Amino acid sequence: MKIAIVKYNAGNIQSVLYALERLGVTPVYTDDPVELISADKVLFPGQGEASTTMKYLKERGLDKVIKSLTQPVFGICVGQQLLCSHSEEGDVDCLGVIPAQVKRFPPAGKIPQMGWNTLTQLQSPLMKGIPEDSYVYFVHSYYVEVTPYAIATTDYIVPFASALQKDNFYAVQFHPEKSSTIGERIIQNFLDL
Amino acid sequence: MLTKRIIPCLDVKDGKTVKGVNFVNLRDAGDPVELGTLYSSQGADELVFLDITATIEKRKTLVDLVKRIAQHINIPFTIGGGIGTVEDVSACLNAGADKVSINSAAVKHPDCIDQMAKAFGSQCIVVAVDTRNVKGVDTVHTHGGSKPTDILTFDWVKEVESRGAGEILLTSMDHDGTKAGFANELTSTLSTRLTIPVIASGGAGTMEHFVDVFTKGNADAALAASIFHFKEIGIPELKHYLDKSGILVRQPV
């Protein structure tokens, strides 16, 4: 099975690489459209600022490549946000794969949300075997609103979509690569799709 | 709901943990990766590794340590110890660290906080603040708390927040090593006036002290070293105790 990770200007992906290695998978880390399109599964992780990363993806035509993918795609953290329609971070139109808005947390608590929080209302094969109220690790200042595409929700200041699915596109706001055994199970679920 | 975090801190010198006793089921308690993995499996929420090795090739030592940890540990960890430049931060993050902790360098060159936060995002920049009460005034100390400055702790944490720090690791040098409880009053004063999370450190001796630092101290996370390393308090029993005391914590799966 060929697993590709999208290479772009969205920070450190070493943790994701190591997490895959622990599951016995050696991914290809690439921005080559041919490699991405031919992969069995594509991971789209990221930390960083939405508008700068979108600009980078567009300049290299990677936005069109990602949108066109038909195999399972897994957006993580900023990767999830970039799959949505629009982000308040830098007021930027994102890839628009999943119709949902990315908003900044209202200043009614500490920002970023940093730490462990629960997943509720779990759906989708991505969450197979994950018990309700499982804890996963979050670090983020922006969140995706709850829409029918939410496959998990979490409460922090407001309820938000902590995981999404639309067709072959899966995405999570938290860091499965840093979420202990629960996170490993979610990554394995994606690999098993 | 977001939980309160329990963070064991491991001091590392020349690739080995500095203090601690041998744990059952652990081949080598001196191996930071093995000890970190054990704490992780017991329900630690994050780990902090402080490299106190004094070498000329400091960065290489740090990066080697980070790589070993990142390969094996599946919870977030922070690396600290002599990190002073954007290049240091870049090397640690690229090796797999989730966050870096800066201390003396931030006091010496506050601009480096802005540069690091801009380059890598606030979420990975932890500013460690060592504070000591001198004649009734909380002031920042550097070099492991040994060198006083004339900077007021309250002013300093507000400044590092505005410069882009993502988290404060607040160590009370007056409480550190006393096992008489955390600096709850100071922690609360700072935590309630900041919009970024505060990790309280220094003074943990009993499980009640952790309850106090979360309730009276309003800390977002609590860090301790020796009580875990010397098995005075186990992380599972601590989390059970916190849960019974009405503090929301993540129970290990």
Short mmCIF file of N, CA and C in Angstrom, two decimals, chain A residues 7-128:
data_model
loop_
_atom_site.label_atom_id
_atom_site.label_comp_id
_atom_site.label_asym_id
_atom_site.label_seq_id
_atom_site.Cartn_x
_atom_site.Cartn_y
_atom_site.Cartn_z
N LYS A 7 3.38 17.34 0.79
CA LYS A 7 4.48 18.20 1.21
C LYS A 7 4.12 19.65 0.87
N TYR A 8 4.02 20.49 1.87
CA TYR A 8 3.78 21.91 1.63
C TYR A 8 4.29 22.69 2.85
N ASN A 9 4.04 23.98 2.87
CA ASN A 9 4.67 24.82 3.88
C ASN A 9 3.90 24.85 5.19
N ALA A 10 3.46 23.68 5.66
CA ALA A 10 2.66 23.67 6.88
C ALA A 10 3.37 22.95 8.01
N GLY A 11 4.55 23.43 8.27
CA GLY A 11 5.22 23.03 9.50
C GLY A 11 5.71 21.61 9.56
N ASN A 12 5.88 21.21 10.78
CA ASN A 12 6.60 20.01 11.10
C ASN A 12 5.69 18.78 10.99
N ILE A 13 6.07 17.83 10.15
CA ILE A 13 5.26 16.63 10.00
C ILE A 13 5.99 15.39 10.53
N GLN A 14 7.14 15.65 11.20
CA GLN A 14 7.94 14.54 11.68
C GLN A 14 7.14 13.60 12.60
N SER A 15 6.30 14.18 13.44
CA SER A 15 5.51 13.35 14.38
C SER A 15 4.57 12.42 13.64
N VAL A 16 4.00 12.92 12.53
CA VAL A 16 3.11 12.09 11.73
C VAL A 16 3.89 10.95 11.08
N LEU A 17 5.08 11.28 10.58
CA LEU A 17 5.94 10.25 9.98
C LEU A 17 6.27 9.16 11.00
N TYR A 18 6.66 9.58 12.20
CA TYR A 18 7.01 8.61 13.23
C TYR A 18 5.79 7.76 13.63
N ALA A 19 4.62 8.40 13.71
CA ALA A 19 3.41 7.66 14.09
C ALA A 19 3.11 6.58 13.05
N LEU A 20 3.28 6.92 11.77
CA LEU A 20 3.06 5.93 10.72
C LEU A 20 4.10 4.81 10.81
N GLU A 21 5.34 5.20 11.09
CA GLU A 21 6.39 4.19 11.25
C GLU A 21 6.07 3.22 12.37
N ARG A 22 5.53 3.75 13.47
CA ARG A 22 5.17 2.87 14.59
C ARG A 22 4.08 1.88 14.18
N LEU A 23 3.28 2.25 13.17
CA LEU A 23 2.23 1.35 12.68
C LEU A 23 2.75 0.51 11.51
N GLY A 24 4.04 0.59 11.25
CA GLY A 24 4.66 -0.26 10.22
C GLY A 24 4.51 0.27 8.81
N VAL A 25 4.23 1.57 8.66
CA VAL A 25 4.02 2.15 7.33
C VAL A 25 5.13 3.14 7.03
N THR A 26 5.71 3.05 5.84
CA THR A 26 6.69 4.05 5.43
C THR A 26 6.07 4.90 4.32
N PRO A 27 5.70 6.13 4.65
CA PRO A 27 5.01 6.95 3.65
C PRO A 27 5.97 7.65 2.69
N VAL A 28 5.42 8.15 1.60
CA VAL A 28 6.16 9.01 0.68
C VAL A 28 5.77 10.45 1.02
N TYR A 29 6.76 11.31 1.18
CA TYR A 29 6.49 12.71 1.52
C TYR A 29 6.76 13.53 0.26
N THR A 30 5.70 14.01 -0.38
CA THR A 30 5.90 14.54 -1.73
C THR A 30 4.92 15.66 -2.09
N ASP A 31 5.36 16.53 -3.01
CA ASP A 31 4.43 17.50 -3.59
C ASP A 31 4.25 17.22 -5.09
N ASP A 32 4.68 16.04 -5.51
CA ASP A 32 4.57 15.67 -6.92
C ASP A 32 3.14 15.16 -7.19
N PRO A 33 2.39 15.88 -8.05
CA PRO A 33 0.99 15.49 -8.30
C PRO A 33 0.85 14.03 -8.73
N VAL A 34 1.79 13.54 -9.53
CA VAL A 34 1.69 12.16 -10.01
C VAL A 34 1.76 11.18 -8.84
N GLU A 35 2.70 11.44 -7.94
CA GLU A 35 2.85 10.59 -6.75
C GLU A 35 1.60 10.64 -5.88
N LEU A 36 1.06 11.85 -5.71
CA LEU A 36 -0.12 12.01 -4.86
C LEU A 36 -1.32 11.29 -5.47
N ILE A 37 -1.51 11.49 -6.76
CA ILE A 37 -2.69 10.91 -7.42
C ILE A 37 -2.61 9.39 -7.44
N SER A 38 -1.38 8.85 -7.54
CA SER A 38 -1.25 7.41 -7.66
C SER A 38 -1.20 6.70 -6.30
N ALA A 39 -1.15 7.46 -5.21
CA ALA A 39 -1.08 6.83 -3.88
C ALA A 39 -2.41 6.17 -3.54
N ASP A 40 -2.34 5.12 -2.70
CA ASP A 40 -3.58 4.47 -2.25
C ASP A 40 -4.32 5.35 -1.25
N LYS A 41 -3.53 6.05 -0.44
CA LYS A 41 -4.13 6.95 0.55
C LYS A 41 -3.24 8.16 0.70
N VAL A 42 -3.86 9.29 1.00
CA VAL A 42 -3.10 10.53 1.11
C VAL A 42 -3.36 11.19 2.46
N LEU A 43 -2.29 11.52 3.15
CA LEU A 43 -2.41 12.28 4.40
C LEU A 43 -2.10 13.75 4.13
N PHE A 44 -2.89 14.60 4.75
CA PHE A 44 -2.75 16.05 4.55
C PHE A 44 -2.68 16.71 5.93
N PRO A 45 -1.52 16.55 6.59
CA PRO A 45 -1.38 17.12 7.93
C PRO A 45 -1.01 18.58 7.85
N GLY A 46 -0.85 19.24 8.96
CA GLY A 46 -0.38 20.61 8.90
C GLY A 46 -0.56 21.39 10.17
N GLN A 47 0.43 22.24 10.40
CA GLN A 47 0.32 23.27 11.42
C GLN A 47 0.68 24.52 10.66
N GLY A 48 0.13 25.64 11.08
CA GLY A 48 0.51 26.85 10.36
C GLY A 48 -0.68 27.75 10.18
N GLU A 49 -0.50 28.74 9.35
CA GLU A 49 -1.50 29.78 9.20
C GLU A 49 -2.25 29.52 7.89
N ALA A 50 -3.58 29.60 7.94
CA ALA A 50 -4.41 29.16 6.81
C ALA A 50 -4.12 29.92 5.51
N SER A 51 -4.07 31.26 5.58
CA SER A 51 -3.97 32.01 4.32
C SER A 51 -2.60 31.81 3.66
N THR A 52 -1.53 31.71 4.47
CA THR A 52 -0.20 31.48 3.88
C THR A 52 -0.11 30.10 3.25
N THR A 53 -0.69 29.11 3.91
CA THR A 53 -0.61 27.76 3.37
C THR A 53 -1.47 27.64 2.11
N MET A 54 -2.64 28.29 2.09
CA MET A 54 -3.50 28.25 0.89
C MET A 54 -2.78 28.89 -0.30
N LYS A 55 -2.11 30.00 -0.03
CA LYS A 55 -1.39 30.70 -1.10
C LYS A 55 -0.33 29.76 -1.70
N TYR A 56 0.38 29.07 -0.83
CA TYR A 56 1.42 28.15 -1.26
C TYR A 56 0.84 27.02 -2.10
N LEU A 57 -0.27 26.45 -1.64
CA LEU A 57 -0.89 25.33 -2.36
C LEU A 57 -1.34 25.77 -3.75
N LYS A 58 -1.92 26.99 -3.82
CA LYS A 58 -2.42 27.51 -5.10
C LYS A 58 -1.29 27.78 -6.08
N GLU A 59 -0.22 28.38 -5.56
CA GLU A 59 0.92 28.72 -6.43
C GLU A 59 1.49 27.48 -7.11
N ARG A 60 1.38 26.33 -6.43
CA ARG A 60 1.95 25.11 -6.99
C ARG A 60 0.89 24.19 -7.62
N GLY A 61 -0.34 24.68 -7.67
CA GLY A 61 -1.40 23.88 -8.28
C GLY A 61 -1.82 22.69 -7.42
N LEU A 62 -1.31 22.66 -6.17
CA LEU A 62 -1.65 21.53 -5.30
C LEU A 62 -3.11 21.58 -4.84
N ASP A 63 -3.68 22.79 -4.84
CA ASP A 63 -5.10 22.90 -4.45
C ASP A 63 -5.98 22.06 -5.37
N LYS A 64 -5.73 22.16 -6.67
CA LYS A 64 -6.54 21.40 -7.64
C LYS A 64 -6.27 19.91 -7.51
N VAL A 65 -5.00 19.57 -7.27
CA VAL A 65 -4.64 18.15 -7.12
C VAL A 65 -5.39 17.54 -5.93
N ILE A 66 -5.34 18.21 -4.79
CA ILE A 66 -5.96 17.66 -3.57
C ILE A 66 -7.47 17.51 -3.78
N LYS A 67 -8.09 18.54 -4.37
CA LYS A 67 -9.55 18.49 -4.61
C LYS A 67 -9.95 17.33 -5.52
N SER A 68 -9.01 16.98 -6.42
CA SER A 68 -9.36 15.97 -7.42
C SER A 68 -9.15 14.54 -6.93
N LEU A 69 -8.57 14.37 -5.76
CA LEU A 69 -8.23 13.03 -5.30
C LEU A 69 -9.49 12.20 -5.05
N THR A 70 -9.43 10.94 -5.43
CA THR A 70 -10.60 10.07 -5.26
C THR A 70 -10.35 8.96 -4.24
N GLN A 71 -9.08 8.76 -3.86
CA GLN A 71 -8.77 7.78 -2.82
C GLN A 71 -9.01 8.41 -1.44
N PRO A 72 -8.99 7.64 -0.35
CA PRO A 72 -9.17 8.25 0.97
C PRO A 72 -8.09 9.29 1.27
N VAL A 73 -8.53 10.47 1.72
CA VAL A 73 -7.64 11.58 2.08
C VAL A 73 -7.90 11.90 3.55
N PHE A 74 -6.82 12.16 4.29
CA PHE A 74 -6.95 12.39 5.73
C PHE A 74 -6.31 13.73 6.11
N GLY A 75 -7.15 14.73 6.34
CA GLY A 75 -6.65 16.04 6.77
C GLY A 75 -6.50 16.06 8.29
N ILE A 76 -5.38 16.61 8.75
CA ILE A 76 -5.12 16.68 10.19
C ILE A 76 -4.85 18.13 10.57
N CYS A 77 -5.54 18.61 11.61
CA CYS A 77 -5.35 19.94 12.18
C CYS A 77 -5.60 21.02 11.11
N VAL A 78 -4.57 21.78 10.72
CA VAL A 78 -4.78 22.79 9.69
C VAL A 78 -5.19 22.11 8.37
N GLY A 79 -4.74 20.88 8.17
CA GLY A 79 -5.18 20.11 7.00
C GLY A 79 -6.70 19.98 6.96
N GLN A 80 -7.30 19.76 8.13
CA GLN A 80 -8.76 19.70 8.19
C GLN A 80 -9.37 21.05 7.81
N GLN A 81 -8.81 22.10 8.40
CA GLN A 81 -9.38 23.44 8.16
C GLN A 81 -9.27 23.82 6.68
N LEU A 82 -8.16 23.44 6.05
CA LEU A 82 -7.96 23.79 4.64
C LEU A 82 -8.93 23.06 3.72
N LEU A 83 -9.44 21.92 4.17
CA LEU A 83 -10.42 21.20 3.34
C LEU A 83 -11.79 21.89 3.34
N CYS A 84 -12.00 22.82 4.27
CA CYS A 84 -13.31 23.48 4.40
C CYS A 84 -13.45 24.64 3.40
N SER A 85 -14.59 25.37 3.51
CA SER A 85 -14.89 26.40 2.50
C SER A 85 -14.08 27.67 2.69
N HIS A 86 -14.04 28.13 3.94
CA HIS A 86 -13.47 29.45 4.19
C HIS A 86 -12.94 29.48 5.62
N SER A 87 -11.82 30.20 5.82
CA SER A 87 -11.29 30.33 7.18
C SER A 87 -11.20 31.79 7.58
N GLU A 88 -11.57 32.05 8.82
CA GLU A 88 -11.40 33.41 9.36
C GLU A 88 -9.94 33.74 9.58
N GLU A 89 -9.08 32.72 9.61
CA GLU A 89 -7.65 32.97 9.79
C GLU A 89 -7.08 33.52 8.49
N GLY A 90 -6.86 34.82 8.45
CA GLY A 90 -6.38 35.45 7.21
C GLY A 90 -7.51 35.64 6.21
N ASP A 91 -8.78 35.43 6.64
CA ASP A 91 -9.96 35.63 5.79
C ASP A 91 -9.75 35.04 4.40
N VAL A 92 -9.57 33.73 4.33
CA VAL A 92 -9.17 33.11 3.08
C VAL A 92 -10.15 32.02 2.64
N ASP A 93 -10.39 31.95 1.34
CA ASP A 93 -11.15 30.83 0.80
C ASP A 93 -10.25 29.60 0.78
N CYS A 94 -10.75 28.51 1.31
CA CYS A 94 -9.94 27.29 1.39
C CYS A 94 -10.29 26.37 0.22
N LEU A 95 -10.01 25.07 0.36
CA LEU A 95 -10.19 24.16 -0.78
C LEU A 95 -11.66 23.91 -1.12
N GLY A 96 -12.53 24.07 -0.15
CA GLY A 96 -13.96 23.94 -0.42
C GLY A 96 -14.42 22.51 -0.66
N VAL A 97 -13.66 21.55 -0.19
CA VAL A 97 -14.07 20.15 -0.35
C VAL A 97 -15.24 19.83 0.58
N ILE A 98 -15.17 20.35 1.79
CA ILE A 98 -16.24 20.12 2.77
C ILE A 98 -16.90 21.47 3.06
N PRO A 99 -18.22 21.57 2.80
CA PRO A 99 -18.87 22.87 3.01
C PRO A 99 -19.03 23.18 4.50
N ALA A 100 -18.07 23.86 5.05
CA ALA A 100 -18.12 24.27 6.47
C ALA A 100 -17.18 25.45 6.65
N GLN A 101 -17.48 26.26 7.66
CA GLN A 101 -16.70 27.47 7.91
C GLN A 101 -15.71 27.22 9.04
N VAL A 102 -14.53 27.85 8.93
CA VAL A 102 -13.53 27.80 10.00
C VAL A 102 -13.54 29.14 10.71
N LYS A 103 -13.78 29.09 12.04
CA LYS A 103 -13.93 30.34 12.80
C LYS A 103 -12.94 30.39 13.96
N ARG A 104 -12.68 31.61 14.43
CA ARG A 104 -11.81 31.74 15.60
C ARG A 104 -12.64 31.58 16.87
N PHE A 105 -12.05 30.90 17.87
CA PHE A 105 -12.74 30.77 19.15
C PHE A 105 -13.06 32.15 19.71
N PRO A 106 -14.26 32.36 20.22
CA PRO A 106 -14.54 33.63 20.88
C PRO A 106 -13.68 33.77 22.14
N PRO A 107 -13.31 34.99 22.52
CA PRO A 107 -12.36 35.18 23.62
C PRO A 107 -12.99 34.95 24.99
N ALA A 108 -13.63 33.79 25.18
CA ALA A 108 -14.28 33.50 26.46
C ALA A 108 -13.54 32.40 27.21
N GLY A 109 -12.33 32.13 26.80
CA GLY A 109 -11.50 31.12 27.45
C GLY A 109 -10.11 31.27 26.91
N LYS A 110 -9.20 30.41 27.38
CA LYS A 110 -7.83 30.52 26.91
C LYS A 110 -7.70 30.02 25.48
N ILE A 111 -6.95 30.77 24.69
CA ILE A 111 -6.74 30.42 23.28
C ILE A 111 -5.24 30.38 23.04
N PRO A 112 -4.65 29.34 22.43
CA PRO A 112 -5.34 28.18 21.86
C PRO A 112 -5.94 27.23 22.90
N GLN A 113 -6.89 26.41 22.42
CA GLN A 113 -7.23 25.25 23.22
C GLN A 113 -5.99 24.34 23.16
N MET A 114 -5.45 24.03 24.32
CA MET A 114 -4.26 23.19 24.33
C MET A 114 -4.46 22.09 25.36
N GLY A 115 -4.57 20.85 24.88
CA GLY A 115 -4.69 19.73 25.82
C GLY A 115 -5.67 18.68 25.34
N TRP A 116 -6.11 17.86 26.30
CA TRP A 116 -6.93 16.69 25.99
C TRP A 116 -8.39 17.01 26.17
N ASN A 117 -9.20 16.65 25.18
CA ASN A 117 -10.63 16.88 25.25
C ASN A 117 -11.33 15.67 24.62
N THR A 118 -12.65 15.59 24.83
CA THR A 118 -13.37 14.37 24.44
C THR A 118 -14.02 14.45 23.05
N LEU A 119 -14.17 13.30 22.45
CA LEU A 119 -14.89 13.15 21.19
C LEU A 119 -16.28 12.59 21.50
N THR A 120 -17.30 13.26 20.97
CA THR A 120 -18.66 12.75 21.17
C THR A 120 -19.39 12.67 19.84
N GLN A 121 -20.54 12.02 19.85
CA GLN A 121 -21.37 11.85 18.65
C GLN A 121 -20.56 11.27 17.49
N LEU A 122 -19.86 10.18 17.80
CA LEU A 122 -18.96 9.58 16.82
C LEU A 122 -19.71 8.84 15.73
N GLN A 123 -19.24 9.05 14.50
CA GLN A 123 -19.77 8.35 13.34
C GLN A 123 -18.61 8.00 12.42
N SER A 124 -18.91 7.32 11.33
CA SER A 124 -17.95 7.06 10.25
C SER A 124 -16.99 5.91 10.57
N PRO A 125 -16.56 5.20 9.51
CA PRO A 125 -15.58 4.12 9.69
C PRO A 125 -14.27 4.62 10.31
N LEU A 126 -13.98 5.93 10.18
CA LEU A 126 -12.76 6.47 10.76
C LEU A 126 -12.77 6.30 12.29
N MET A 127 -13.97 6.28 12.87
CA MET A 127 -14.09 6.22 14.33
C MET A 127 -14.46 4.82 14.83
N LYS A 128 -14.27 3.84 13.96
CA LYS A 128 -14.60 2.46 14.31
C LYS A 128 -13.85 2.02 15.57
#
